[in-house]
C-alpha cells in the first residue's frame, strides 16, 4: 500500500488531527472507565469480575490487532478507521445500558474488537504520511494524546460517576466518536487497492485467534482455577496446538498475517519483548490505582480522577521530549532503560501505600510512572519504523501494538488473579486480629469481595454507619479499618509483582540496537521464501 505522497500540508495536518481523535476515542475510554470501576462494581456487585471488564476488552482487541493491521496494509486504512470508530461508539452505548456485570463484560468485549481495529491502523498512518525524521516527533505528540485523555478522562469519569452516574462514562464516547468519524471522512483519501479477498490469509487469521483467545481465557480464569485443573490444561493445550498451526501456516502463506522474518531483526525482536513486559507490569498494576485511592485512602471518584492528573502531565512532557531526544542522541536505547527504572521506582513506592499515607506521596509515585510511560511509548514504535523496510512497516507497527496489548492482557489477568485469591484471605486475617465476638462481626459484611466493595461507595458506607446504634459505630470503624489494611496489603503484592516484571524489561532494553532514527537506507527483510501472489 503506497503512502499518501500527494497530500498537501493542510491535508496532512487535518488528517493527523482526525487520526489523533481516533486515538483519543480509545484512550479516553480506558481512563474514564478506570476511574468509574470501583463504583460500577459497588452497584452491580461484581468485585469478582473487576479484572474481567478490562480483560474482555483486551482479549478481543489483542486478537484482532494483527489481522486488522494486515488487512489495512492490503485494502487501505480509511474504512478500517471509520468502521472501527462507528463500531466502538455503538459498543460504548451498549456498555452504558448494561444491567449486570456479565452484560458489561460482553459489551466490553465487543468494544474491544473495534478498539483493536483502531489501534492496528492509527499508528501505521504515521508511517504512511510522515518521513522517518518527522515520525519520532509526531509519535511524541501521539503519546501526548494518551496523556491528554488521561488528564481529562479521570476527572470527567469521576465527575460523571459522582453526579450523573457511571453509565455516562461510556456515553461520553459518542460525541468524541462522531467528531472523529467526520474528520477522517473529510480528510483521509480513499486509495484504491489491487488486493482481493484471495489475498487474505484466512487460515492464519483463524488460527491466531484460536491460539490467543483460549490462552488469555486460561490466564483469566486462573483467579478461580488451579493451573493443573482440567479447564486450564484444556485451554492451554488447545492454544498451543493452534499456535503451532499458525506458525506452519505463516511459513507458507503468500500474504502472512505475521511475516516471521520480522523476528530475525534484532531491533524488532527486542522491542517486542520490552513492550510486552512493560505492558504486563505497568498496565497490569496501574489498573488497581483507583482501588488505592478510593478503597485504601477513602477518596471520592472525582478527587481520585484529579489526583491522576499529575501523572499524565508527566507522561505528556516526557513523551514529547522523548520524541525530540531520540533523534538527537546516538544511544537512545538508554532513554528507554531510564524510563523503565523510573516506572519501577514509582510502582515500588505505590506498593508501600497504606490508609495513613499522605495523598502527596501517592501523587509523587504515580508521576514517576508517568515519566516511564511517556518515555517508553514513542521510543520503540520509532525504532521499529526506522529499522524495517517500508513495505512491512504497517504490519510491524501493528505487531508492536499487538504485543503491548498482549502484555497488558496477561498482566491484568494474572494480577487480577492475585487480587481475587488473596483479598478474601487478607480480610479474614485482618478482621480476626480485632478479636471481636462473632455476634458483633456478624452485624457487618466482612466476607471477602463483598466487604471491600462497600469501601468504593462512600455514600452507602456512611448511610450504613449512620443506621447503626451509636455504641456500634466505633466497632464499625474498626472493622472497615481492618478491611482497608487488607486491601492495602493485597495491592502491595500486586505492585511488587509489577516492579519485578518492569525491571526485567529494563534489562532487556539494554540490548536494543540503536538504529538511527533520522532516515535510513532500508535493507531487505530476511524472511522465509513465499509463493508469488
Coordinates of C-alpha atoms in Angstrom, one line a residue:
X1 CA 0.0 0.0 0.0
X2 CA 1.5 3.3 -1.1
X3 CA 1.9 6.2 1.2
X4 CA -0.1 9.4 0.8
X5 CA 2.6 11.3 -1.1
X6 CA 0.2 13.6 -2.9
X7 CA -1.4 15.1 0.2
X8 CA -0.9 18.9 0.7
X9 CA 0.4 20.2 4.0
X10 CA -3.1 21.3 5.1
X11 CA -4.5 17.8 4.3
X12 CA -1.7 16.2 6.3
X13 CA -2.5 18.4 9.3
X14 CA -6.2 17.7 9.1
X15 CA -5.7 14.0 8.7
X16 CA -3.3 13.9 11.6
X17 CA -5.9 15.7 13.8
X18 CA -8.5 13.1 12.6
X19 CA -6.3 10.2 13.5
X20 CA -5.4 11.7 16.8
X21 CA -9.2 12.0 17.5
X22 CA -9.5 8.3 16.7
X23 CA -6.7 7.5 19.1
X24 CA -8.3 9.8 21.7
X25 CA -11.5 7.8 21.4
X26 CA -9.9 4.6 22.6
X27 CA -7.5 6.2 25.1
X28 CA -10.3 8.3 26.7
X29 CA -12.5 5.3 27.2
X30 CA -9.8 3.4 29.2
X31 CA -9.1 6.3 31.5
X32 CA -12.8 7.3 32.0
X33 CA -13.8 3.7 32.7
X34 CA -10.9 3.0 35.1
X35 CA -12.0 5.8 37.5
X36 CA -15.6 4.6 37.5
X37 CA -14.8 0.9 38.0
X38 CA -15.0 0.9 41.8
X39 CA -18.4 2.5 41.7
X40 CA -19.6 0.1 39.0
X41 CA -18.7 -3.0 41.0
X42 CA -20.3 -1.5 44.0
X43 CA -23.6 -1.0 42.1
X44 CA -23.5 -4.2 40.1
X45 CA -22.0 -6.3 42.9
X46 CA -19.1 -7.6 40.8
X47 CA -15.7 -7.2 42.5
X48 CA -15.0 -10.8 41.4
X49 CA -15.4 -9.6 37.8
X50 CA -13.3 -6.4 38.4
X51 CA -10.4 -7.5 36.1
X52 CA -12.8 -9.2 33.6
X53 CA -14.2 -5.9 32.5
X54 CA -10.7 -4.9 31.3
X55 CA -9.7 -8.4 30.3
X56 CA -12.6 -8.9 28.0
X57 CA -11.7 -5.7 26.2
X58 CA -8.0 -6.6 26.0
X59 CA -8.6 -10.2 24.8
X60 CA -10.8 -9.0 22.0
X61 CA -8.6 -6.1 20.9
X62 CA -5.5 -8.2 21.1
X63 CA -6.9 -11.0 19.0
X64 CA -8.0 -8.6 16.2
X65 CA -5.0 -6.2 16.1
X66 CA -2.6 -8.4 13.8
X67 CA -5.5 -9.2 11.5
X68 CA -6.7 -5.6 11.2
X69 CA -3.2 -4.4 10.7
X70 CA -2.6 -6.8 7.8
X71 CA -6.0 -6.0 6.2
X72 CA -5.2 -2.3 6.4
X73 CA -2.0 -3.0 4.5
X74 CA -3.9 -4.8 1.8
X75 CA -7.0 -2.7 1.4
X76 CA -6.2 0.7 2.8
X77 CA -6.8 2.1 6.3
X78 CA -9.6 4.6 5.6
X79 CA -12.6 2.3 6.0
X80 CA -11.0 0.3 8.9
X81 CA -10.5 3.6 10.8
X82 CA -14.1 4.7 10.1
X83 CA -15.7 1.3 10.7
X84 CA -13.7 0.9 13.9
X85 CA -14.9 4.2 15.3
X86 CA -18.5 3.6 14.4
X87 CA -18.5 0.2 16.0
X88 CA -16.6 1.4 19.0
X89 CA -19.2 4.2 19.7
X90 CA -22.1 1.7 19.3
X91 CA -20.5 -0.7 21.7
X92 CA -19.9 2.1 24.2
X93 CA -23.6 2.8 24.1
X94 CA -24.4 -0.8 24.9
X95 CA -21.9 -0.8 27.8
X96 CA -23.8 2.2 29.2
X97 CA -27.1 0.2 29.0
X98 CA -25.6 -2.9 30.8
X99 CA -27.8 -4.2 33.6
X100 CA -25.3 -6.6 35.3
X101 CA -21.6 -7.4 35.2
X102 CA -21.9 -10.2 32.7
X103 CA -23.6 -7.9 30.2
X104 CA -20.9 -5.3 30.8
X105 CA -18.1 -7.8 30.3
X106 CA -19.8 -9.0 27.0
X107 CA -20.2 -5.4 25.7
X108 CA -16.7 -4.5 26.7
X109 CA -15.5 -7.5 24.6
X110 CA -17.4 -6.1 21.6
X111 CA -15.9 -2.7 22.2
X112 CA -12.5 -4.3 22.3
X113 CA -13.0 -5.8 18.8
X114 CA -13.5 -2.3 17.3
X115 CA -10.8 -0.8 19.6
X116 CA -8.3 -3.3 18.2
X117 CA -9.2 -2.3 14.6
X118 CA -8.5 1.3 15.5
X119 CA -5.2 0.6 17.3
X120 CA -3.9 -1.6 14.5
X121 CA -4.2 1.3 12.0
X122 CA -3.8 4.5 13.9
X123 CA -0.1 4.4 14.4
X124 CA 0.6 3.0 10.9
X125 CA -0.9 6.1 9.3
X126 CA 2.1 8.0 10.8
X127 CA 4.4 5.8 8.7
X128 CA 2.2 6.4 5.7
X129 CA 2.3 10.2 5.7
X130 CA 5.5 11.3 7.5
X131 CA 9.1 10.7 6.6
X132 CA 11.4 8.9 9.2
X133 CA 12.9 12.1 10.6
X134 CA 9.5 13.5 11.4
X135 CA 7.8 10.4 12.8
X136 CA 9.6 10.5 16.1
X137 CA 8.3 14.0 16.9
X138 CA 4.8 13.0 15.7
X139 CA 4.9 9.8 17.8
X140 CA 5.7 12.1 20.8
X141 CA 2.6 14.1 20.1
X142 CA 0.5 10.9 19.8
X143 CA 1.9 9.9 23.1
X144 CA 0.7 13.3 24.4
X145 CA -2.8 12.4 23.2
X146 CA -2.7 9.4 25.6
X147 CA -1.6 11.8 28.3
X148 CA -4.4 14.4 27.4
X149 CA -7.0 11.7 27.6
X150 CA -5.7 10.6 30.9
X151 CA -5.8 14.1 32.3
X152 CA -9.4 14.7 31.0
X153 CA -10.6 11.2 31.4
X154 CA -10.2 10.5 35.2
X155 CA -11.7 13.9 36.1
X156 CA -14.6 13.6 33.6
X157 CA -15.1 10.0 34.7
X158 CA -15.1 10.9 38.4
X159 CA -17.5 13.8 37.8
X160 CA -19.9 11.7 35.9
X161 CA -19.7 8.9 38.4
X162 CA -20.3 11.1 41.4
X163 CA -23.0 13.4 39.8
X164 CA -24.7 11.7 36.8
X165 CA -24.0 8.0 37.3
X166 CA -21.3 5.7 36.0
X167 CA -23.2 4.9 32.8
X168 CA -22.2 8.3 31.4
X169 CA -18.6 7.3 31.4
X170 CA -19.5 5.2 28.3
X171 CA -21.9 7.7 26.8
X172 CA -19.1 10.3 26.6
X173 CA -17.6 8.4 23.7
X174 CA -20.5 9.2 21.5
X175 CA -19.7 12.9 20.7
X176 CA -15.9 12.2 20.5
X177 CA -16.5 9.3 18.1
X178 CA -18.9 11.2 15.8
X179 CA -16.4 14.1 15.6
X180 CA -13.5 11.7 14.8
X181 CA -15.6 10.0 12.0
X182 CA -16.5 13.3 10.4
X183 CA -12.9 14.5 10.3
X184 CA -11.5 11.2 8.9
X185 CA -14.2 11.0 6.3
X186 CA -13.4 14.5 5.2
X187 CA -9.6 14.4 5.3
X188 CA -8.4 10.8 4.5
X189 CA -8.3 9.9 0.8
X190 CA -9.6 6.6 -0.5
X191 CA -6.7 4.7 -2.1
X192 CA -7.7 2.0 -4.5
X193 CA -6.1 -1.3 -3.9
X194 CA -5.4 -4.2 -6.2
X195 CA -5.8 -6.7 -3.4
X196 CA -8.7 -9.1 -3.3
X197 CA -10.3 -11.4 -0.7
X198 CA -8.0 -14.2 -2.1
X199 CA -5.0 -12.3 -0.6
X200 CA -6.4 -12.6 2.9
X201 CA -4.7 -15.3 5.0
X202 CA -7.9 -16.8 6.2
X203 CA -6.2 -19.9 7.8
X204 CA -3.7 -17.6 9.6
X205 CA -6.5 -15.3 10.8
X206 CA -8.5 -18.2 12.2
X207 CA -5.5 -20.0 13.9
X208 CA -4.1 -16.8 15.5
X209 CA -7.5 -16.0 17.1
X210 CA -7.9 -19.7 18.1
X211 CA -4.4 -19.5 19.8
X212 CA -4.8 -16.1 21.5
X213 CA -8.3 -16.3 22.9
X214 CA -8.0 -19.7 24.9
X215 CA -4.6 -18.6 26.1
X216 CA -5.8 -15.4 27.5
X217 CA -9.0 -17.0 28.9
X218 CA -6.8 -19.6 30.7
X219 CA -4.9 -16.8 32.3
X220 CA -8.1 -15.0 33.2
X221 CA -9.7 -18.0 34.9
X222 CA -6.5 -18.6 36.9
X223 CA -8.1 -16.4 39.6
X224 CA -10.5 -19.3 40.5
X225 CA -9.0 -22.4 38.9
X226 CA -5.8 -24.2 39.7
X227 CA -3.1 -24.4 37.0
X228 CA -3.5 -28.1 36.9
X229 CA -7.3 -28.1 36.6
X230 CA -8.8 -29.8 33.5
X231 CA -10.2 -26.5 32.3
X232 CA -6.8 -24.8 32.4
X233 CA -5.0 -27.7 30.8
X234 CA -7.6 -28.0 28.0
X235 CA -7.4 -24.3 27.2
X236 CA -3.6 -24.2 27.3
X237 CA -3.3 -27.3 25.2
X238 CA -5.7 -26.0 22.6
X239 CA -3.9 -22.7 22.4
X240 CA -0.5 -24.5 22.0
X241 CA -1.8 -26.6 19.1
X242 CA -3.3 -23.6 17.4
X243 CA -0.1 -21.6 17.8
X244 CA 1.8 -24.4 16.1
X245 CA -0.7 -24.5 13.3
X246 CA -0.4 -20.7 12.9
X247 CA 3.4 -20.8 12.6
X248 CA 3.2 -23.6 10.0
X249 CA 0.6 -21.5 8.0
X250 CA 2.6 -18.3 8.2
X251 CA 5.7 -20.1 6.8
X252 CA 3.9 -21.0 3.6
X253 CA 1.3 -18.2 3.2
X254 CA 1.7 -15.7 0.3
X255 CA 0.4 -12.8 2.4
X256 CA 1.0 -13.9 6.0
X257 CA -0.7 -12.1 8.9
X258 CA 2.6 -12.0 10.6
X259 CA 5.8 -12.3 8.5
X260 CA 8.0 -14.5 10.6
X261 CA 11.1 -12.8 9.2
X262 CA 10.3 -9.8 11.3
X263 CA 11.6 -11.6 14.4
X264 CA 15.0 -12.0 12.8
X265 CA 15.6 -8.3 13.1
X266 CA 17.1 -7.6 16.5
X267 CA 15.5 -4.2 16.8
X268 CA 12.1 -5.6 16.2
X269 CA 12.5 -8.7 18.5
X270 CA 14.0 -6.7 21.4
X271 CA 11.2 -4.1 21.0
X272 CA 8.6 -6.8 21.1
X273 CA 10.0 -8.3 24.3
X274 CA 10.3 -4.9 26.0
X275 CA 6.8 -3.6 25.2
X276 CA 5.3 -6.9 26.2
X277 CA 7.0 -7.0 29.6
X278 CA 6.5 -3.3 30.2
X279 CA 2.8 -3.5 29.4
X280 CA 2.4 -6.6 31.6
X281 CA 4.0 -5.0 34.6
X282 CA 2.7 -1.4 34.2
X283 CA -0.8 -1.8 32.8
X284 CA -1.4 -4.9 34.9
X285 CA -0.8 -2.9 38.1
X286 CA -1.8 0.6 37.3
X287 CA -5.4 -0.7 36.7
X288 CA -5.5 -1.0 40.5
X289 CA -4.5 2.5 41.4
X290 CA -8.2 3.6 41.7
X291 CA -8.5 0.8 44.4
X292 CA -5.8 2.6 46.4
X293 CA -7.4 6.0 46.0
X294 CA -11.0 5.1 46.7
X295 CA -10.6 1.9 48.8
X296 CA -7.5 2.4 50.8
X297 CA -7.4 6.2 51.1
X298 CA -11.2 6.8 51.0
X299 CA -11.0 9.5 48.3
X300 CA -14.1 10.2 46.2
X301 CA -14.2 9.2 42.5
X302 CA -14.0 12.8 41.4
X303 CA -10.9 13.6 43.5
X304 CA -9.4 10.2 42.6
X305 CA -9.5 11.2 38.9
X306 CA -8.0 14.6 39.7
X307 CA -5.1 13.0 41.6
X308 CA -4.2 11.1 38.4
X309 CA -3.7 14.4 36.5
X310 CA 0.0 15.0 37.6
X311 CA 0.9 11.5 36.3
X312 CA -0.5 12.4 32.9
X313 CA 1.2 15.8 32.8
X314 CA 4.5 13.9 33.4
X315 CA 3.6 11.5 30.7
X316 CA 2.8 14.3 28.2
X317 CA 6.0 16.2 28.9
X318 CA 8.3 13.1 28.7
X319 CA 6.5 11.7 25.6
X320 CA 7.1 15.0 23.6
X321 CA 10.6 15.3 25.0
X322 CA 11.4 11.7 24.1
X323 CA 10.2 12.2 20.5
X324 CA 12.7 15.1 20.2
X325 CA 15.5 13.5 22.1
X326 CA 15.8 10.1 20.3
X327 CA 16.5 12.0 17.0
X328 CA 19.4 13.7 18.6
X329 CA 21.2 11.1 20.7
X330 CA 23.1 8.1 19.3
X331 CA 22.4 5.6 22.1
X332 CA 18.7 6.2 22.6
X333 CA 18.1 2.7 24.0
X334 CA 19.2 4.0 27.4
X335 CA 16.5 6.6 27.3
X336 CA 14.0 3.7 27.4
X337 CA 16.0 2.0 30.2
X338 CA 15.8 5.2 32.3
X339 CA 12.1 5.3 31.7
X340 CA 11.5 1.8 32.9
X341 CA 13.6 2.3 36.0
X342 CA 11.5 5.4 36.8
X343 CA 8.4 3.4 36.3
X344 CA 9.6 0.6 38.5
X345 CA 10.5 3.1 41.2
X346 CA 7.0 4.6 41.2
X347 CA 5.4 1.2 41.4
X348 CA 7.6 0.2 44.3
X349 CA 6.6 3.3 46.2
X350 CA 2.9 2.7 45.4
X351 CA 3.3 -0.8 47.0
X352 CA 4.0 0.9 50.3
X353 CA 0.8 2.9 50.4
X354 CA -1.5 2.4 53.4
X355 CA -4.6 4.1 54.9
X356 CA -2.4 6.7 56.6
X357 CA -0.2 7.6 53.6
X358 CA -0.4 11.3 52.6
X359 CA -2.0 12.0 49.2
X360 CA 1.0 14.0 48.1
X361 CA 3.2 10.9 48.4
X362 CA 0.9 8.9 46.1
X363 CA 0.9 11.8 43.6
X364 CA 4.7 11.7 43.6
X365 CA 4.7 7.9 43.0
X366 CA 2.3 8.0 40.0
X367 CA 4.2 10.9 38.4
X368 CA 7.3 8.6 38.3
X369 CA 5.1 6.0 36.5
X370 CA 4.0 8.8 34.1
X371 CA 7.7 9.6 33.3
X372 CA 8.3 5.9 32.5
X373 CA 5.2 5.6 30.4
X374 CA 5.8 8.7 28.4
X375 CA 9.4 7.7 27.7
X376 CA 8.8 4.1 26.5
X377 CA 5.7 4.5 24.3
X378 CA 7.2 6.6 21.4
X379 CA 10.7 5.1 21.5
X380 CA 10.0 1.5 20.5
X381 CA 7.5 2.4 17.8
X382 CA 10.0 4.7 16.2
X383 CA 12.9 2.2 16.5
X384 CA 10.8 -0.4 14.6
X385 CA 9.7 2.0 11.9
X386 CA 13.3 3.1 11.3
X387 CA 14.7 -0.5 11.3
X388 CA 12.4 -2.2 8.8
X389 CA 11.6 -1.7 5.1
X390 CA 8.6 0.5 4.2
X391 CA 6.7 -2.5 2.8
X392 CA 6.4 -4.2 6.2
X393 CA 6.2 -1.1 8.4
X394 CA 2.4 -1.4 8.7
X395 CA 2.4 -5.0 9.9
X396 CA 5.4 -4.4 12.1
X397 CA 3.8 -1.4 13.8
X398 CA 0.6 -3.3 14.4
X399 CA 2.7 -6.1 15.9
X400 CA 4.1 -3.6 18.4
X401 CA 0.6 -2.7 19.4
X402 CA -0.4 -6.4 19.4
X403 CA 2.4 -7.3 21.9
X404 CA 1.7 -4.3 24.0
X405 CA -1.9 -5.4 24.2
X406 CA -0.9 -9.0 24.8
X407 CA 1.3 -7.9 27.7
X408 CA -1.4 -5.7 29.2
X409 CA -3.9 -8.5 28.9
X410 CA -1.6 -11.1 30.5
X411 CA -0.7 -8.6 33.3
X412 CA -4.3 -7.7 34.1
X413 CA -5.3 -11.4 34.1
X414 CA -2.5 -12.6 36.3
X415 CA -2.5 -9.6 38.8
X416 CA -6.3 -9.8 38.8
X417 CA -5.9 -13.4 39.9
X418 CA -3.7 -12.2 42.8
X419 CA -6.4 -9.8 43.9
X420 CA -9.2 -12.4 43.7
X421 CA -7.2 -15.1 45.6
X422 CA -5.6 -13.0 48.3
X423 CA -8.0 -10.3 49.2
X424 CA -10.6 -12.6 50.9
X425 CA -7.8 -14.3 52.9
X426 CA -6.3 -10.9 54.0
X427 CA -9.7 -9.5 55.0
X428 CA -10.4 -12.6 57.2
X429 CA -7.0 -12.3 58.7
X430 CA -7.2 -8.6 59.5
X431 CA -10.7 -8.8 60.9
X432 CA -9.6 -11.7 63.1
X433 CA -6.9 -9.6 64.7
X434 CA -9.6 -7.4 66.2
X435 CA -10.7 -10.3 68.5
X436 CA -14.3 -9.2 68.3
X437 CA -17.1 -11.6 69.3
X438 CA -18.7 -13.4 66.4
X439 CA -22.1 -11.9 67.2
X440 CA -20.5 -8.4 66.7
X441 CA -18.7 -9.0 63.5
X442 CA -21.9 -10.7 62.2
X443 CA -23.5 -7.3 62.1
X444 CA -21.2 -6.2 59.3
X445 CA -20.3 -7.6 55.9
X446 CA -16.8 -8.9 56.3
X447 CA -16.9 -11.6 53.7
X448 CA -14.2 -11.0 51.1
X449 CA -15.2 -9.2 48.0
X450 CA -18.4 -8.0 49.4
X451 CA -16.6 -6.3 52.3
X452 CA -14.2 -4.5 50.0
X453 CA -16.9 -3.5 47.6
X454 CA -18.6 -1.3 50.2
X455 CA -15.5 0.8 50.5
X456 CA -16.0 2.1 47.0
X457 CA -19.3 3.7 47.7
X458 CA -18.8 6.3 50.4
X459 CA -22.5 7.4 50.4
X460 CA -23.7 3.8 51.0
X461 CA -20.9 3.3 53.6
X462 CA -21.9 6.5 55.5
X463 CA -25.6 5.6 55.4
X464 CA -24.8 2.1 56.8
X465 CA -22.8 3.5 59.6
X466 CA -25.4 6.1 60.5
X467 CA -28.1 3.4 60.7
X468 CA -26.2 1.6 63.4
X469 CA -26.7 2.3 67.2
X470 CA -24.1 4.8 68.5
X471 CA -22.3 2.2 70.5
X472 CA -21.8 0.0 67.4
X473 CA -20.3 2.8 65.3
X474 CA -16.7 2.6 66.7
X475 CA -16.7 -1.2 66.1
X476 CA -17.9 -0.5 62.5
X477 CA -14.9 1.9 62.1
X478 CA -12.5 -0.8 63.4
X479 CA -13.9 -3.5 61.1
X480 CA -13.7 -1.3 58.0
X481 CA -10.3 0.0 59.0
X482 CA -9.1 -3.7 59.0
X483 CA -10.6 -4.2 55.6
X484 CA -8.7 -1.2 54.3
X485 CA -5.5 -2.7 55.7
X486 CA -6.3 -5.9 53.9
X487 CA -6.8 -4.2 50.6
X488 CA -3.6 -2.2 51.0
X489 CA -1.7 -5.4 51.8
X490 CA -3.1 -7.1 48.6
X491 CA -2.3 -4.1 46.4
X492 CA 1.2 -4.2 47.8
X493 CA 1.7 -7.6 46.4
X494 CA 0.2 -6.6 43.0
X495 CA 2.6 -3.7 42.6
X496 CA 5.6 -5.6 43.7
X497 CA 5.0 -8.2 41.0
X498 CA 4.7 -5.4 38.6
X499 CA 8.0 -4.0 39.7
X500 CA 9.7 -7.3 39.1
X501 CA 8.3 -7.5 35.5
X502 CA 9.3 -4.0 34.6
X503 CA 12.9 -4.5 35.9
X504 CA 13.3 -7.5 33.6
X505 CA 12.1 -5.2 30.7
X506 CA 14.7 -2.7 31.7
X507 CA 17.5 -5.3 31.5
X508 CA 16.2 -6.5 28.0
X509 CA 16.1 -2.8 26.8
X510 CA 19.9 -2.5 27.0
X511 CA 20.2 -5.0 24.1
X512 CA 18.2 -2.8 21.7
X513 CA 20.1 -1.9 18.5
X514 CA 20.4 1.8 18.2
X515 CA 19.2 2.2 14.5
X516 CA 19.4 5.8 13.5
X517 CA 16.0 7.5 13.7
X518 CA 16.8 10.1 11.1
X519 CA 16.2 8.2 7.9
X520 CA 17.8 5.1 6.8
X521 CA 18.6 3.1 3.7
X522 CA 16.4 0.1 4.3
X523 CA 17.9 -3.3 3.8
X524 CA 15.7 -6.2 2.7
X525 CA 13.9 -8.1 5.4
X526 CA 15.1 -11.6 5.9
X527 CA 12.1 -13.8 5.5
X528 CA 11.3 -17.4 4.6
X529 CA 10.6 -17.8 0.9
X530 CA 6.9 -17.4 0.0
X531 CA 4.9 -18.2 -3.1
X532 CA 4.2 -15.4 -5.6
X533 CA 0.9 -13.6 -5.0

